[in-house]
mmCIF file of C-alpha atoms in Angstrom:
data_model
loop_
_atom_site.group_PDB
_atom_site.id
_atom_site.type_symbol
_atom_site.label_atom_id
_atom_site.label_comp_id
_atom_site.label_asym_id
_atom_site.label_seq_id
_atom_site.Cartn_x
_atom_site.Cartn_y
_atom_site.Cartn_z
ATOM 1 C CA MET Z 131 3.830 6.754 10.402
ATOM 2 C CA LEU Z 132 4.093 5.736 6.768
ATOM 3 C CA ASN Z 133 4.784 2.218 7.915
ATOM 4 C CA ASP Z 134 1.427 2.150 9.742
ATOM 5 C CA GLU Z 135 -0.375 3.388 6.633
ATOM 6 C CA ILE Z 136 1.340 0.708 4.554
ATOM 7 C CA CYS Z 137 0.277 -2.011 7.008
ATOM 8 C CA LYS Z 138 -3.339 -0.808 7.026
ATOM 9 C CA LEU Z 139 -3.485 -0.639 3.244
ATOM 10 C CA ARG Z 140 -1.862 -4.077 2.944
ATOM 11 C CA ASP Z 141 -4.544 -5.485 5.250
ATOM 12 C CA LYS Z 142 -7.242 -3.790 3.173
ATOM 13 C CA LEU Z 143 -5.770 -5.299 -0.001
ATOM 14 C CA ASN Z 144 -5.597 -8.779 1.509
ATOM 15 C CA LYS Z 145 -9.201 -8.581 2.720
ATOM 16 C CA SER Z 146 -10.446 -7.418 -0.670
ATOM 17 C CA ILE Z 147 -8.648 -10.344 -2.333
ATOM 18 C CA GLU Z 148 -10.083 -12.803 0.196
ATOM 19 C CA LYS Z 149 -13.591 -11.435 -0.373
ATOM 20 C CA GLY Z 150 -13.170 -11.784 -4.113
ATOM 21 C CA GLN Z 151 -13.885 -8.161 -4.832
ATOM 22 C CA ASP Z 152 -13.831 -6.827 -8.354
ATOM 23 C CA TYR Z 153 -10.382 -6.708 -9.963
ATOM 24 C CA SER Z 154 -10.581 -2.944 -10.470
ATOM 25 C CA VAL Z 155 -10.946 -2.417 -6.705
ATOM 26 C CA ILE Z 156 -8.038 -4.739 -5.953
ATOM 27 C CA TYR Z 157 -5.908 -3.037 -8.595
ATOM 28 C CA LYS Z 158 -6.679 0.445 -7.221
ATOM 29 C CA ILE Z 159 -5.669 -0.566 -3.692
ATOM 30 C CA SER Z 160 -2.545 -2.263 -5.031
ATOM 31 C CA VAL Z 161 -1.477 0.884 -6.876
ATOM 32 C CA GLU Z 162 -2.067 2.987 -3.753
ATOM 33 C CA LEU Z 163 0.036 0.539 -1.750
ATOM 34 C CA ASP Z 164 2.836 0.652 -4.323
ATOM 35 C CA GLU Z 165 2.847 4.457 -4.164
ATOM 36 C CA LEU Z 166 3.060 4.441 -0.373
ATOM 37 C CA ILE Z 167 5.906 1.931 -0.424
ATOM 38 C CA ALA Z 168 7.784 4.046 -2.986
ATOM 39 C CA LYS Z 169 7.243 7.140 -0.826
ATOM 40 C CA PHE Z 170 8.516 5.225 2.214
ATOM 41 C CA TYR Z 171 11.742 4.281 0.448
ATOM 42 C CA ARG Z 172 12.241 7.781 -0.996
ATOM 43 C CA GLU Z 173 12.012 9.225 2.506
ATOM 44 C CA LYS Z 174 14.282 6.528 3.891
ATOM 45 C CA LEU Z 175 16.938 7.332 1.285
ATOM 46 C CA LYS Z 176 16.857 11.022 2.275
ATOM 47 C CA VAL Z 177 17.823 10.075 5.813
ATOM 48 C CA ILE Z 178 20.846 8.029 4.752
#
């Protein structure tokens, strides 16, 4: 589930970069993506 969210947000980030959107928008998406990735790994470590 988190993996799907990460993929969608990664696609959104890539599209915003390709479109040349404002840096603040790109940065905001990037931070959201980083947070999701960190959450993914925190949950993965709980399983191990």
